[in-house]
């Protein structure tokens, strides 16, 4: 976990991202991919799914909800699995620290954008007089 976090810190700075580097093993590369995509790509995806769930009708609303749940589960289980199962990663923290990382990461970067867009779309539709039913 520590090597993955140092790789993320290195990726934020100047230079090529550590995912392309050969000094990281498979576990550190996967953990870096999960953290970076969770910070940059997942909030955009979850915002789109929040809009789909709020403005969608029938089947598209169900598909958006199922996709949002699948994305949150993927990132939560990936963070949990990366912290304990990859042989190249040494977990230096306590399990409670990993749990807080999952709660803050999934809550702040995944669920919060979904809630903001879902609520904003519902308010905008209500003010416009349109119904999504």
Coordinates of N, CA, C and O in Angstrom, one line a residue, residues 32 42 58 66 91 100-101:
X32 N -2.1 1.5 -8.3 CA -1.9 2.8 -8.8 C -3.0 3.1 -9.8 O -3.6 4.2 -9.8
X42 N -13.5 8.2 -12.4 CA -14.7 7.8 -11.8 C -15.6 8.9 -11.4 O -16.9 8.7 -11.5
X58 N -37.6 4.5 -16.8 CA -37.8 3.1 -16.8 C -36.5 2.3 -16.8 O -35.7 2.3 -15.8
X66 N -27.8 0.2 -11.5 CA -27.0 -1.0 -11.4 C -25.5 -0.7 -11.8 O -24.6 -1.2 -11.1
X91 N 1.3 -4.1 3.3 CA 0.3 -3.2 4.0 C 0.9 -2.8 5.3 O 1.1 -3.7 6.2
X100 N -11.1 3.3 6.3 CA -11.4 4.7 6.2 C -11.0 5.2 4.8 O -11.6 6.1 4.2
X101 N -9.9 4.6 4.2 CA -9.6 4.9 2.8 C -10.7 4.6 1.9 O -11.0 5.3 1.0

